[in-house]
Coordinates of C-alpha atoms in Angstrom, one line a residue:
M834 CA 25.6 -15.4 7.4
P835 CA 24.1 -12.0 8.3
I836 CA 20.8 -11.1 6.7
K837 CA 21.1 -8.0 4.4
E838 CA 19.0 -5.3 5.8
F839 CA 16.8 -3.3 3.4
E840 CA 15.0 -0.1 4.1
T841 CA 11.3 -0.9 3.4
P842 CA 8.3 1.5 3.4
Y843 CA 6.6 -1.0 5.9
P844 CA 7.9 -3.0 8.8
L845 CA 9.8 -6.2 7.9
I846 CA 8.1 -9.3 9.3
D847 CA 10.2 -12.1 8.0
T848 CA 13.1 -12.2 5.5
D849 CA 12.6 -15.9 4.4
P850 CA 9.0 -16.9 5.4
H851 CA 8.0 -20.5 5.6
F852 CA 5.7 -21.7 2.9
R853 CA 2.8 -22.2 5.5
R854 CA 3.3 -18.8 6.7
V855 CA 3.0 -17.2 3.3
V856 CA -0.1 -19.2 2.5
N857 CA -1.7 -18.6 5.8
N858 CA -1.4 -14.9 5.2
F859 CA -3.2 -14.9 1.9
R860 CA -5.8 -12.1 1.8
P861 CA -9.1 -12.2 -0.1
S862 CA -7.4 -9.9 -2.7
D863 CA -4.8 -12.8 -3.2
Y864 CA -7.5 -15.3 -3.7
T865 CA -9.2 -12.9 -6.3
A866 CA -6.0 -12.4 -8.2
W867 CA -5.5 -16.3 -8.2
A868 CA -9.1 -16.8 -9.5
G869 CA -8.7 -14.0 -12.1
T870 CA -5.5 -15.5 -13.4
T871 CA -6.9 -18.9 -13.5
A872 CA -9.9 -17.6 -15.6
A873 CA -7.8 -15.4 -17.7
F874 CA -5.6 -18.0 -19.3
P875 CA -8.3 -20.1 -21.0
S876 CA -10.4 -17.0 -21.7
L877 CA -7.5 -15.5 -23.6
L878 CA -6.9 -18.7 -25.5
Y879 CA -10.6 -18.9 -26.5
L880 CA -10.6 -15.3 -27.6
M881 CA -7.5 -15.8 -29.6
E882 CA -9.1 -18.8 -31.2
Q883 CA -12.1 -16.8 -32.1
A884 CA -10.0 -14.1 -33.7
A885 CA -7.7 -16.4 -35.7
P886 CA -9.1 -19.9 -35.8
T887 CA -6.7 -22.8 -36.0
R888 CA -9.5 -25.3 -36.8
P889 CA -8.6 -28.1 -34.4
R890 CA -10.2 -31.5 -35.3
R891 CA -11.1 -32.3 -31.8
G892 CA -12.1 -28.9 -30.6
L893 CA -10.4 -26.8 -28.0
G894 CA -11.3 -28.9 -24.8
T895 CA -7.8 -30.2 -24.1
S896 CA -6.2 -26.9 -24.8
L897 CA -8.6 -25.0 -22.7
R898 CA -8.1 -27.5 -19.8
L899 CA -4.3 -27.1 -20.1
A900 CA -4.7 -23.3 -20.1
G901 CA -6.8 -23.5 -17.0
V902 CA -4.2 -25.6 -15.2
M903 CA -1.4 -23.2 -16.2
G904 CA -3.6 -20.3 -15.1
A905 CA -4.1 -21.9 -11.7
I906 CA -0.4 -22.5 -11.2
G907 CA 0.4 -19.0 -12.3
G908 CA -2.3 -17.6 -10.2
F909 CA -1.0 -19.3 -7.2
L910 CA 2.5 -18.1 -7.8
Y911 CA 1.3 -14.5 -8.3
A912 CA -0.8 -14.7 -5.0
Y913 CA 2.3 -16.2 -3.1
Q914 CA 4.5 -13.5 -4.3
R915 CA 2.0 -10.7 -3.3
S916 CA 1.9 -12.3 0.2
S917 CA 5.6 -12.5 0.4
F918 CA 6.0 -8.9 -0.5
R919 CA 3.8 -8.0 2.5
L920 CA 5.9 -10.2 4.9
W921 CA 9.1 -8.5 3.5
G922 CA 7.6 -5.1 4.2
W923 CA 7.4 -4.1 0.5
S924 CA 3.7 -3.4 0.6
E925 CA 1.1 -2.5 3.2
N926 CA 1.2 -5.3 5.9
E927 CA -0.8 -4.0 9.0
R928 CA -2.8 -7.2 9.2
E929 CA 0.3 -9.4 9.0
Q930 CA 2.0 -7.4 11.7
E931 CA -0.9 -8.0 14.0
R932 CA -1.0 -11.7 13.2
A933 CA 2.8 -12.0 13.6
K934 CA 2.6 -10.5 17.0
S935 CA -0.3 -12.8 18.1
D936 CA 1.4 -15.9 16.6
A937 CA 4.8 -15.0 18.4
E938 CA 2.9 -14.7 21.7
A939 CA 1.3 -18.0 21.1
G940 CA 4.7 -19.5 20.1
K941 CA 3.3 -20.9 16.8
V942 CA 5.2 -19.1 14.0
P943 CA 5.6 -21.5 11.0
G944 CA 9.2 -22.1 10.0
M945 CA 10.7 -21.1 13.4
G946 CA 10.4 -24.4 15.2
E947 CA 13.0 -27.0 15.8
S948 CA 14.8 -28.4 12.8
S949 CA 16.3 -31.8 12.3
L950 CA 18.9 -30.3 10.0
S951 CA 22.4 -29.3 11.0
P952 CA 23.1 -25.6 11.3
E953 CA 25.2 -25.7 8.1
M954 CA 22.3 -27.2 6.1
Q955 CA 19.9 -24.7 7.6
G956 CA 22.2 -22.0 6.3
V957 CA 22.2 -23.7 2.9
A958 CA 18.4 -23.9 2.9
F959 CA 18.2 -20.3 3.8
R960 CA 20.6 -19.1 1.1
N961 CA 18.7 -21.1 -1.5
S962 CA 15.3 -19.7 -0.7
V963 CA 15.8 -16.2 0.6
F964 CA 14.2 -13.8 -1.9
S965 CA 13.5 -16.7 -4.3
Q966 CA 9.9 -15.3 -4.5
L967 CA 11.3 -12.6 -6.9
N968 CA 11.8 -15.4 -9.4
L969 CA 8.1 -16.5 -9.6
G970 CA 7.3 -14.1 -12.3
K971 CA 10.1 -15.7 -14.4
C972 CA 8.3 -19.1 -13.9
L973 CA 5.2 -17.7 -15.5
A974 CA 7.3 -16.8 -18.5
L975 CA 8.3 -20.4 -18.7
T976 CA 12.0 -19.7 -18.3
P977 CA 13.6 -23.0 -18.0
A978 CA 16.4 -21.9 -15.7
V979 CA 14.0 -20.8 -12.9
V980 CA 12.2 -23.2 -10.6
P981 CA 9.9 -22.0 -7.9
W982 CA 11.8 -22.5 -4.6
F983 CA 9.8 -22.3 -1.6
N984 CA 11.1 -22.4 2.0
L985 CA 10.0 -25.7 3.6
V986 CA 12.7 -25.8 6.2
N987 CA 12.6 -24.7 9.9
H988 CA 15.7 -22.4 10.4
K989 CA 16.8 -19.5 12.6
Y990 CA 17.2 -16.9 9.7
H991 CA 14.0 -15.2 9.9
E992 CA 14.4 -11.9 11.7
P993 CA 16.7 -9.1 10.3
T994 CA 18.6 -8.9 13.7
K995 CA 19.5 -12.5 13.9
S996 CA 22.6 -13.9 12.2
E997 CA 25.1 -16.8 12.6

């Protein structure tokens, strides 16, 4: 299946980046966004409780811990999406271009190694995960029909010039 080509403001690095590649390309600003989201969830819950108290018998401890976990998960998904956008060329990606060149020269690009899957199953994995990062915001809205789908498969469908 040919990969649809898009005109992007920055050079495309990978159309379906492997999970490790996306996480390895996190920038300090991604970690800051992750930490900010993690702190924002329980902070907002606490502020809402101060504005309109519900008078829980056992306090807010459990609720604040749950809000912290939800904030950490949401923050990770947000940081993952930001990193994916840079690999797709949708936002500034000069650092990622340099890293991609050095990784390609060294032959260690995550997701582009040998796979134990048949070519048909590699295609299925690609079709299921390509551009799935666009749905990560819906996961934050707790939409039940959307599950975070990360690319964990080595396959040959990474560059826009490669096709079946």
